[in-house]
PDB file of N, CA and C in Angstrom:
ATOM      1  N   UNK A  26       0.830  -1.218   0.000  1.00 51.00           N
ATOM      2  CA  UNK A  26       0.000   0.000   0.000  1.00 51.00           C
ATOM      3  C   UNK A  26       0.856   1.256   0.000  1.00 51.00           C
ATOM      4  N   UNK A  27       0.516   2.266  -0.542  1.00 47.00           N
ATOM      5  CA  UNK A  27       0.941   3.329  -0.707  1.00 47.00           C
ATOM      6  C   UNK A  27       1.391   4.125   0.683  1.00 47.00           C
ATOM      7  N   UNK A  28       2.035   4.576   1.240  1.00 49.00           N
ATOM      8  CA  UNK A  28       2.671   5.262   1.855  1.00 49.00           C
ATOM      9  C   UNK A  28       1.602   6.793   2.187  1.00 49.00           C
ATOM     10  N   UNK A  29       1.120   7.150   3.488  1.00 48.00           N
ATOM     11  CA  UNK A  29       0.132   8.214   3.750  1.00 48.00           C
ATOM     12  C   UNK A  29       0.723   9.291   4.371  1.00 48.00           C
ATOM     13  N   UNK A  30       1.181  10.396   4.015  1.00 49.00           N
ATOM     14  CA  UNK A  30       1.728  11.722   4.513  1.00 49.00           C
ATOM     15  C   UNK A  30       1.061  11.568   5.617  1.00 49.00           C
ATOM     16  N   UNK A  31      -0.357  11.709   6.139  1.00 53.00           N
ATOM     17  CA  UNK A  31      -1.036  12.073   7.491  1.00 53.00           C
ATOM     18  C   UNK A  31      -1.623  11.139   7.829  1.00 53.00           C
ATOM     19  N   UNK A  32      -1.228   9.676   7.780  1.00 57.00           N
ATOM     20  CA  UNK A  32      -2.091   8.905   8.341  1.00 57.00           C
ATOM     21  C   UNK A  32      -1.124   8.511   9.932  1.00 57.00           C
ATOM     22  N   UNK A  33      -2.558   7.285  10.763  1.00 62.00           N
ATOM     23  CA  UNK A  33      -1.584   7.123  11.613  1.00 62.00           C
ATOM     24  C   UNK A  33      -0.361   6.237  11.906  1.00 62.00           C
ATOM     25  N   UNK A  34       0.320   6.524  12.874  1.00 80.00           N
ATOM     26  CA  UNK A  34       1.709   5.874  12.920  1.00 80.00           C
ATOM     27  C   UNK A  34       1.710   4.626  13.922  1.00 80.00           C
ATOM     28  N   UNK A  35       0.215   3.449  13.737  1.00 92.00           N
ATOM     29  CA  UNK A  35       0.232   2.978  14.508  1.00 92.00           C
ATOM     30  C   UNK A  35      -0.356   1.508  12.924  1.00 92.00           C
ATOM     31  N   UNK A  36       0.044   0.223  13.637  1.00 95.00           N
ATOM     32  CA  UNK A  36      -0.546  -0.742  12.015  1.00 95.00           C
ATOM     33  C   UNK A  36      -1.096  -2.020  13.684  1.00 95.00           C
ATOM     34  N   UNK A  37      -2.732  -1.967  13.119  1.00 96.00           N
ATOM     35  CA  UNK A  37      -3.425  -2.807  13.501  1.00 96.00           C
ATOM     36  C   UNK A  37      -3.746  -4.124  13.198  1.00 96.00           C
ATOM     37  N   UNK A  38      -3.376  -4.245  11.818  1.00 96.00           N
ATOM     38  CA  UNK A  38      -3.447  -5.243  11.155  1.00 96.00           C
ATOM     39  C   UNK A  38      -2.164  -6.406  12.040  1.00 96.00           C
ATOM     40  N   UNK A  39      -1.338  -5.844  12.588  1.00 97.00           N
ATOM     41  CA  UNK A  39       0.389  -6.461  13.219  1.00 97.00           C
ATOM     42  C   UNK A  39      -0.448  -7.236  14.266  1.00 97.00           C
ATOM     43  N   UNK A  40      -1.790  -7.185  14.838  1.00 97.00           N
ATOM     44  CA  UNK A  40      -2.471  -7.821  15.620  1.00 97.00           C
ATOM     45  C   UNK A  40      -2.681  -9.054  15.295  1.00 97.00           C
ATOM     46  N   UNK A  41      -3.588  -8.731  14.014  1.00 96.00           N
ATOM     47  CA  UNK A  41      -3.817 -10.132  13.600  1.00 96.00           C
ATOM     48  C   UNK A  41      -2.944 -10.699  13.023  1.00 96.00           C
ATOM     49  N   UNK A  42      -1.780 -10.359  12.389  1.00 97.00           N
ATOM     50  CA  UNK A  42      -1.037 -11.207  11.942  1.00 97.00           C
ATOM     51  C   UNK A  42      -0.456 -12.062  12.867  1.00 97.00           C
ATOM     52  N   UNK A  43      -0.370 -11.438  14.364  1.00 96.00           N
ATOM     53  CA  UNK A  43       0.122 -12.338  15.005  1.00 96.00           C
ATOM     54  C   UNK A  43      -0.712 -13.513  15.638  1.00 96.00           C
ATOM     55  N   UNK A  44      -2.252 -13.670  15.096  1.00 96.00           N
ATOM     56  CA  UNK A  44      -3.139 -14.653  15.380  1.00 96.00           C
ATOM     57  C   UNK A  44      -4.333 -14.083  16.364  1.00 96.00           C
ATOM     58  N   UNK A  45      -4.124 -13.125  16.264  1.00 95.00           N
ATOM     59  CA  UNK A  45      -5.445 -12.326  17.823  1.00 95.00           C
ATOM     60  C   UNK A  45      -6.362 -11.808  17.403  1.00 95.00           C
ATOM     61  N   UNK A  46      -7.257 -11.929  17.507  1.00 95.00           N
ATOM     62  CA  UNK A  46      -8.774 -11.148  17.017  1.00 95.00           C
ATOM     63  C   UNK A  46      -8.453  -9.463  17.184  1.00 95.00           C
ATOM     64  N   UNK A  47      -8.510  -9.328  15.612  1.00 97.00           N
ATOM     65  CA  UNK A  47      -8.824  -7.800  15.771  1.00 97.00           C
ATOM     66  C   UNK A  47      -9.890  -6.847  15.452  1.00 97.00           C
ATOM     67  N   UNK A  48     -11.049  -6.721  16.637  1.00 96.00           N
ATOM     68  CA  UNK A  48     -12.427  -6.211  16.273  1.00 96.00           C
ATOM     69  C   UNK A  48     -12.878  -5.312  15.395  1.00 96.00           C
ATOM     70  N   UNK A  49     -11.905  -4.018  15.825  1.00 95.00           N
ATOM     71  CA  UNK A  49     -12.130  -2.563  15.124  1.00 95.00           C
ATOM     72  C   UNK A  49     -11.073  -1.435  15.059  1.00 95.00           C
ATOM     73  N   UNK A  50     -11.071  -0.723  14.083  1.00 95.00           N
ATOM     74  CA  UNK A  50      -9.711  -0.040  13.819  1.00 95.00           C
ATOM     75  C   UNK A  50     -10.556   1.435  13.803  1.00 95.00           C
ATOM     76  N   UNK A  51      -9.572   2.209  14.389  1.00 92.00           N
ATOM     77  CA  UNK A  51     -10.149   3.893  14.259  1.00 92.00           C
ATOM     78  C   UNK A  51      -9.079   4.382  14.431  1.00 92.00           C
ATOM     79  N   UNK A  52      -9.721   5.898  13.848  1.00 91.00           N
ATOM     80  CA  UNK A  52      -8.318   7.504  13.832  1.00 91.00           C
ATOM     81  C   UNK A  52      -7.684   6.534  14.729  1.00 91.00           C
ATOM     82  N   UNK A  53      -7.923   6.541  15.894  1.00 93.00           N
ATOM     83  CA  UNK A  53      -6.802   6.578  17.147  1.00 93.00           C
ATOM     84  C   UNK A  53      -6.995   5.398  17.366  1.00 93.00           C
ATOM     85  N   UNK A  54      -7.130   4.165  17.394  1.00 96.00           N
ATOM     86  CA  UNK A  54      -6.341   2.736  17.375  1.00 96.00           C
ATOM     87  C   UNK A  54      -6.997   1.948  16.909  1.00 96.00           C
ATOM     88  N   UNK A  55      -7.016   0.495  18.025  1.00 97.00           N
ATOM     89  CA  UNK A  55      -7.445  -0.390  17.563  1.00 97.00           C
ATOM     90  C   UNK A  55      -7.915  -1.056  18.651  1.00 97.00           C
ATOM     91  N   UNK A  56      -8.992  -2.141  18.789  1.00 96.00           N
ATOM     92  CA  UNK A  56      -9.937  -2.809  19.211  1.00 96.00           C
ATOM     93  C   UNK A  56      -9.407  -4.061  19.107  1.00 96.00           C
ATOM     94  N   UNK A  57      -9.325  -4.975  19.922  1.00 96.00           N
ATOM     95  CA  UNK A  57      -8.728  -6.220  19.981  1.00 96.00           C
ATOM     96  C   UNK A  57      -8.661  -7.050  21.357  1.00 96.00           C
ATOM     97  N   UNK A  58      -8.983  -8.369  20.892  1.00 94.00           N
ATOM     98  CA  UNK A  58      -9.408  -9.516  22.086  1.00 94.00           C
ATOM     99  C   UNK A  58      -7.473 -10.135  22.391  1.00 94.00           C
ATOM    100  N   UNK A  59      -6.899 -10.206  23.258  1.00 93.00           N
ATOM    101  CA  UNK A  59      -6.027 -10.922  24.238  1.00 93.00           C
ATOM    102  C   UNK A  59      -6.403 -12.203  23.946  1.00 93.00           C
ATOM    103  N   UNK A  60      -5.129 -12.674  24.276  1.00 89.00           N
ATOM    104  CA  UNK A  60      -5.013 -14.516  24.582  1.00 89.00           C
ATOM    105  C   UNK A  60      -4.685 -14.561  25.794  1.00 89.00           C
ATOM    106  N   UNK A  61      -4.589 -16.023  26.188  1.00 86.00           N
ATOM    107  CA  UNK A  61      -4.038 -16.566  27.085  1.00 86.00           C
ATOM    108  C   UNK A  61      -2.444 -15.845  27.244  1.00 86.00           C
ATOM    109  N   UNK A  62      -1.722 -15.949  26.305  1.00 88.00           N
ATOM    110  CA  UNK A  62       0.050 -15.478  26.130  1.00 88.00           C
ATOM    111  C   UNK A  62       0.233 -14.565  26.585  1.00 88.00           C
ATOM    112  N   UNK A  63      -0.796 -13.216  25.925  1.00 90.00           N
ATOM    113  CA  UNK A  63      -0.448 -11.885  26.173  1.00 90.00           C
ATOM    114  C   UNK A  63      -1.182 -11.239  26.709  1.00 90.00           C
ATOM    115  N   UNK A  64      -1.025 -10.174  27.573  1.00 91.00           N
ATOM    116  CA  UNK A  64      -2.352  -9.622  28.314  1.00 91.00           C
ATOM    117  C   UNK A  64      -2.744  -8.203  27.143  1.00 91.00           C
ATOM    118  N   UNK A  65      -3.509  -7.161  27.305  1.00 93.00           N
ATOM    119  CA  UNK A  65      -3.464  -6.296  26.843  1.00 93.00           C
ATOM    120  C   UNK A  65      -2.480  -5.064  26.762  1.00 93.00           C
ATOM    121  N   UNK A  66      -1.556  -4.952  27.658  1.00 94.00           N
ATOM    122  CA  UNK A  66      -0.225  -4.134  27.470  1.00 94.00           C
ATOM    123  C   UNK A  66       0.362  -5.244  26.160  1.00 94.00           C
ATOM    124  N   UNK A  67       0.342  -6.086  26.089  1.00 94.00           N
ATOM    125  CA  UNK A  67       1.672  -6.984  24.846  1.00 94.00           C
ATOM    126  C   UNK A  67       0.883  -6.859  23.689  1.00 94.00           C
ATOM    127  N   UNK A  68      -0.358  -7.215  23.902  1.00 95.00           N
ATOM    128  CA  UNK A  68      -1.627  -6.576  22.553  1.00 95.00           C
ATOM    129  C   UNK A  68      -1.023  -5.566  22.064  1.00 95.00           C
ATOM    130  N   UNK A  69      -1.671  -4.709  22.633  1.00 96.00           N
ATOM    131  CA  UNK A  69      -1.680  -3.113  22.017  1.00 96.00           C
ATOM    132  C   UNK A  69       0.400  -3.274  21.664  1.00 96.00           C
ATOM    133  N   UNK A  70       0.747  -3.591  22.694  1.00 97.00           N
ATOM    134  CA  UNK A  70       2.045  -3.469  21.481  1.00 97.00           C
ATOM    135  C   UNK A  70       2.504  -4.182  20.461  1.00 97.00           C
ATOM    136  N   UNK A  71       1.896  -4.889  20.179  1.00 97.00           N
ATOM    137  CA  UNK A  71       2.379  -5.279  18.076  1.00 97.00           C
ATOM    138  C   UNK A  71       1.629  -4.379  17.600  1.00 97.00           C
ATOM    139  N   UNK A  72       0.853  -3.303  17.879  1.00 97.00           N
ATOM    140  CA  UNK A  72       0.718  -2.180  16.775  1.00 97.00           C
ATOM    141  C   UNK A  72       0.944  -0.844  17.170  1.00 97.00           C
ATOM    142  N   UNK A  73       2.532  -0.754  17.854  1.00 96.00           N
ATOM    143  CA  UNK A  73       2.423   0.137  18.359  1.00 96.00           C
ATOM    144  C   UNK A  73       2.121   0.974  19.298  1.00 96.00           C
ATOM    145  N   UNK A  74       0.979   0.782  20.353  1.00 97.00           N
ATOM    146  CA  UNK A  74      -0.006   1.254  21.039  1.00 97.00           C
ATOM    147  C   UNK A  74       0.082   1.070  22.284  1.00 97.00           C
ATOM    148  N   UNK A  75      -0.622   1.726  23.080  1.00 96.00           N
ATOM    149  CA  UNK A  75      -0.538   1.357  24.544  1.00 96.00           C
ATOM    150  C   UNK A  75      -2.247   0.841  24.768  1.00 96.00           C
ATOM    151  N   UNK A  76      -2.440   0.064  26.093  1.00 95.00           N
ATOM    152  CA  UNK A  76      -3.684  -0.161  26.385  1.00 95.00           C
ATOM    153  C   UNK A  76      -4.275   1.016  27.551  1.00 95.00           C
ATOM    154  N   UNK A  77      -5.376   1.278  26.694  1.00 94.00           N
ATOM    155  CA  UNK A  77      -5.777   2.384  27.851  1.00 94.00           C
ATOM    156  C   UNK A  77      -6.746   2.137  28.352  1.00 94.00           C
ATOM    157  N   UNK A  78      -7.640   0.612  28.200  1.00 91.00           N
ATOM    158  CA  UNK A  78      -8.770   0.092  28.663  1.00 91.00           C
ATOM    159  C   UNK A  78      -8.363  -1.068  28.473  1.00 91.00           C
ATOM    160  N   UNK A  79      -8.828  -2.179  29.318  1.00 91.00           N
ATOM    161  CA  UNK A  79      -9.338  -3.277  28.781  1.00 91.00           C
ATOM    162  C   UNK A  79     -10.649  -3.792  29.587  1.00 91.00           C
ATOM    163  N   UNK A  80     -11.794  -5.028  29.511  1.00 89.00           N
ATOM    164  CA  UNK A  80     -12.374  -5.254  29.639  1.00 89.00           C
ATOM    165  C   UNK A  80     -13.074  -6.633  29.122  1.00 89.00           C
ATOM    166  N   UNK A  81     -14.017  -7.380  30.268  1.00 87.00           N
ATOM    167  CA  UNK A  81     -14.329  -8.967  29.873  1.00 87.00           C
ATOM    168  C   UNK A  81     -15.046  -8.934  28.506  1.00 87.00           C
ATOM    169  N   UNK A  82     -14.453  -9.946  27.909  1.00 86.00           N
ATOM    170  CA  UNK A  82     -15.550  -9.962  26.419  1.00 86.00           C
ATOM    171  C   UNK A  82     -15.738 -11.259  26.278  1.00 86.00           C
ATOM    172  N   UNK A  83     -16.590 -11.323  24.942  1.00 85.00           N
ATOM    173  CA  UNK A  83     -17.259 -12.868  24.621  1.00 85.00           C
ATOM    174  C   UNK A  83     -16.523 -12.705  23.176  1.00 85.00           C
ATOM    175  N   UNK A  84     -15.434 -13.079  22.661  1.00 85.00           N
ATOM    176  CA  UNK A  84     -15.560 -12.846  21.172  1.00 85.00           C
ATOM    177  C   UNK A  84     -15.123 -10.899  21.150  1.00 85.00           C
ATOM    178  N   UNK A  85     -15.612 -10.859  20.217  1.00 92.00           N
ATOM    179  CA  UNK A  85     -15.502  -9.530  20.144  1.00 92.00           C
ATOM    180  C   UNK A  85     -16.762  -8.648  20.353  1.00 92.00           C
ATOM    181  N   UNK A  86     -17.317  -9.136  21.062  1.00 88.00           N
ATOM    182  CA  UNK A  86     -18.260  -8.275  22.263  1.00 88.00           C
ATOM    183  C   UNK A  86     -17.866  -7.857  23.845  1.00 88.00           C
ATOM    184  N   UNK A  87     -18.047  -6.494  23.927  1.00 82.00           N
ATOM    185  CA  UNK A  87     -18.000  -6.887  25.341  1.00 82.00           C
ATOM    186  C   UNK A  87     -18.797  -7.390  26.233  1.00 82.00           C
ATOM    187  N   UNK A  88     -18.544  -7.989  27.510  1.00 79.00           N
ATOM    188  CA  UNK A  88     -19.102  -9.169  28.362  1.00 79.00           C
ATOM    189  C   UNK A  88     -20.567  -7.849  29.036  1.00 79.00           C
ATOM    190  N   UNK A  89     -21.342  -8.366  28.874  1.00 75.00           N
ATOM    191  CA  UNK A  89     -22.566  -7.285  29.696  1.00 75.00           C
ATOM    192  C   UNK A  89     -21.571  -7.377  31.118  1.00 75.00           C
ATOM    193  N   UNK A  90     -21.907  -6.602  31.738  1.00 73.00           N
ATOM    194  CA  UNK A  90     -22.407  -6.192  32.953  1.00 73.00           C
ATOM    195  C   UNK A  90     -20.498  -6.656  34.077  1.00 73.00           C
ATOM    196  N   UNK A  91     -19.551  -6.857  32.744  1.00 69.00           N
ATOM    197  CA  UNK A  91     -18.160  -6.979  32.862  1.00 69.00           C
ATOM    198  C   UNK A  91     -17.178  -6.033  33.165  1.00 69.00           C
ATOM    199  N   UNK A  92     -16.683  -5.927  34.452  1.00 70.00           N
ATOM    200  CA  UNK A  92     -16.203  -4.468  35.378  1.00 70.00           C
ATOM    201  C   UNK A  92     -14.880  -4.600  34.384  1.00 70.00           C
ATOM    202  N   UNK A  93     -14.646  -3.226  34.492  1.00 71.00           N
ATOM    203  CA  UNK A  93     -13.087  -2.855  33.527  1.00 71.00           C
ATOM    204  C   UNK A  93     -12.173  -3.532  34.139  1.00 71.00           C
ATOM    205  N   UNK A  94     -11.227  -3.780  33.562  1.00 71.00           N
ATOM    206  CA  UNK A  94     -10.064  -4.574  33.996  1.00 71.00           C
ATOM    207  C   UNK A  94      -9.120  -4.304  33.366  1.00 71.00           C
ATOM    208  N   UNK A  95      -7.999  -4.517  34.497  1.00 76.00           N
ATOM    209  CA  UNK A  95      -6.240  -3.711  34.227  1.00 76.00           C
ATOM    210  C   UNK A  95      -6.008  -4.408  33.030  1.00 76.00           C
ATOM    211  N   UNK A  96      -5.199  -3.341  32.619  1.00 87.00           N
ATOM    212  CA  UNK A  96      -4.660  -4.011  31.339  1.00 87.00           C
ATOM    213  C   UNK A  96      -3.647  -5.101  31.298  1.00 87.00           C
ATOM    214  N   UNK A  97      -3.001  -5.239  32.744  1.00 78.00           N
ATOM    215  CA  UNK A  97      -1.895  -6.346  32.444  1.00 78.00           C
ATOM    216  C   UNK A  97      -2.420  -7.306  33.297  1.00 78.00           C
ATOM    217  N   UNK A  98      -3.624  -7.925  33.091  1.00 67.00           N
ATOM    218  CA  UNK A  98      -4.231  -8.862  33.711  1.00 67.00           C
ATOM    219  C   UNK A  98      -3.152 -10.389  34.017  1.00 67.00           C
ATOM    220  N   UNK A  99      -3.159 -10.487  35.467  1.00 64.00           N
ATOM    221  CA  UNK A  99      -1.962 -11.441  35.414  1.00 64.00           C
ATOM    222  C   UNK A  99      -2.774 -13.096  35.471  1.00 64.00           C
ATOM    223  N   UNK A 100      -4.032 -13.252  35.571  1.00 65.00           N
ATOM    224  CA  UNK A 100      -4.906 -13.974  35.988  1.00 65.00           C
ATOM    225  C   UNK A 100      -4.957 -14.761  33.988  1.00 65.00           C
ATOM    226  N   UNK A 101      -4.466 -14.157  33.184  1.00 63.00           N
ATOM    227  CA  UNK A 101      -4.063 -14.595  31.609  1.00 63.00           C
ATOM    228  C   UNK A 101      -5.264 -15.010  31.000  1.00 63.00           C
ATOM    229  N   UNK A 102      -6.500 -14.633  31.227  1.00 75.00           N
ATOM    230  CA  UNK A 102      -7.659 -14.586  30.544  1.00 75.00           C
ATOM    231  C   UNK A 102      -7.652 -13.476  29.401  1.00 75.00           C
ATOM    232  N   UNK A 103      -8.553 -13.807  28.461  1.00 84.00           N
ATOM    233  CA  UNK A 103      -8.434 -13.466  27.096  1.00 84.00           C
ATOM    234  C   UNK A 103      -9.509 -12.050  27.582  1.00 84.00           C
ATOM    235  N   UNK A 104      -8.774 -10.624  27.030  1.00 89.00           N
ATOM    236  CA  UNK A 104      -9.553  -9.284  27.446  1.00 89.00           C
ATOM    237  C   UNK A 104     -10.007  -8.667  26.314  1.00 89.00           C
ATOM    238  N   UNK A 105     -11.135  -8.028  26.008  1.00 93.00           N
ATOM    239  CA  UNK A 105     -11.400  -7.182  24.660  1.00 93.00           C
ATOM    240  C   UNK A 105     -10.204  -6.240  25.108  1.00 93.00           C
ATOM    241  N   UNK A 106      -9.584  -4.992  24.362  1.00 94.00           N
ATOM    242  CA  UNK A 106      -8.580  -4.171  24.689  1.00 94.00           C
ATOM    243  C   UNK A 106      -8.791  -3.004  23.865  1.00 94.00           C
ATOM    244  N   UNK A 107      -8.594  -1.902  24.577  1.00 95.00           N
ATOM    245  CA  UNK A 107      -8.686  -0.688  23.997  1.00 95.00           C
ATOM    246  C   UNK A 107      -7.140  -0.251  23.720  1.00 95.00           C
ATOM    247  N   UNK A 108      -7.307   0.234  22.444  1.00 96.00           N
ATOM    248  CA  UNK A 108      -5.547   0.369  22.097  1.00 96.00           C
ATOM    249  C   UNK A 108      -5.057   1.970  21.745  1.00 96.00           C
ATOM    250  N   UNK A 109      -4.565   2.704  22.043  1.00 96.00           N
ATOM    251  CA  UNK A 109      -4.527   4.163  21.529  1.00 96.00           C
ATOM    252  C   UNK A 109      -3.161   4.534  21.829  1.00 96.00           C
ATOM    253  N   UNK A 110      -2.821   5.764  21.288  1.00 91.00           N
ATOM    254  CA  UNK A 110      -1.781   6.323  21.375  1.00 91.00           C
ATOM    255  C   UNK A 110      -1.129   6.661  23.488  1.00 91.00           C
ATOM    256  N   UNK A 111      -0.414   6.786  23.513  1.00 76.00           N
ATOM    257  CA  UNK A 111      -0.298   7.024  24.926  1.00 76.00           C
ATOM    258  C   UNK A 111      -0.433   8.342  25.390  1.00 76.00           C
TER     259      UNK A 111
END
């Protein structure tokens, strides 16, 4: 792909390549479910990003009524993840 003077300096797609569900991409990041391996701080970094949320999900929903949760969940359950610039 062509090279973008003003786009952003962050590649979401580096998510899934590495095998992880990646829900949704915007201006400012990306949307993406955790594994077992990585919590959401190691997420958000194959594209760059920091986690500035994460939270229980089903898939790429979030879990109803599922209290926010740290991003470096040490408990290694799979987190939806909010990904953005820092």
């Amino acid at each position: 792909p062509a090279a973008m003077d003003s786009g952003p300096s962050f590649d979401c797609t580096a998510i899934e390549a590495a095998g992880l569900m990646l829900c949704n991409t915007t201006e400012t990041g990306c949307e993406a479910v955790s594994d077992t391996t990585r919590d959401c701080n190691a997420t958000c970094a194959l594209a760059g990003l920091v986690c500035t949320q994460s939270a229980p999900e089903e898939g790429c929903a979030l879990m109803a009524g599922g209290a926010e949760s740290n991003c470096n969940q040490e408990d290694r359950v799979a987190d939806y993840c909010f990904c953005g610039a820092e």
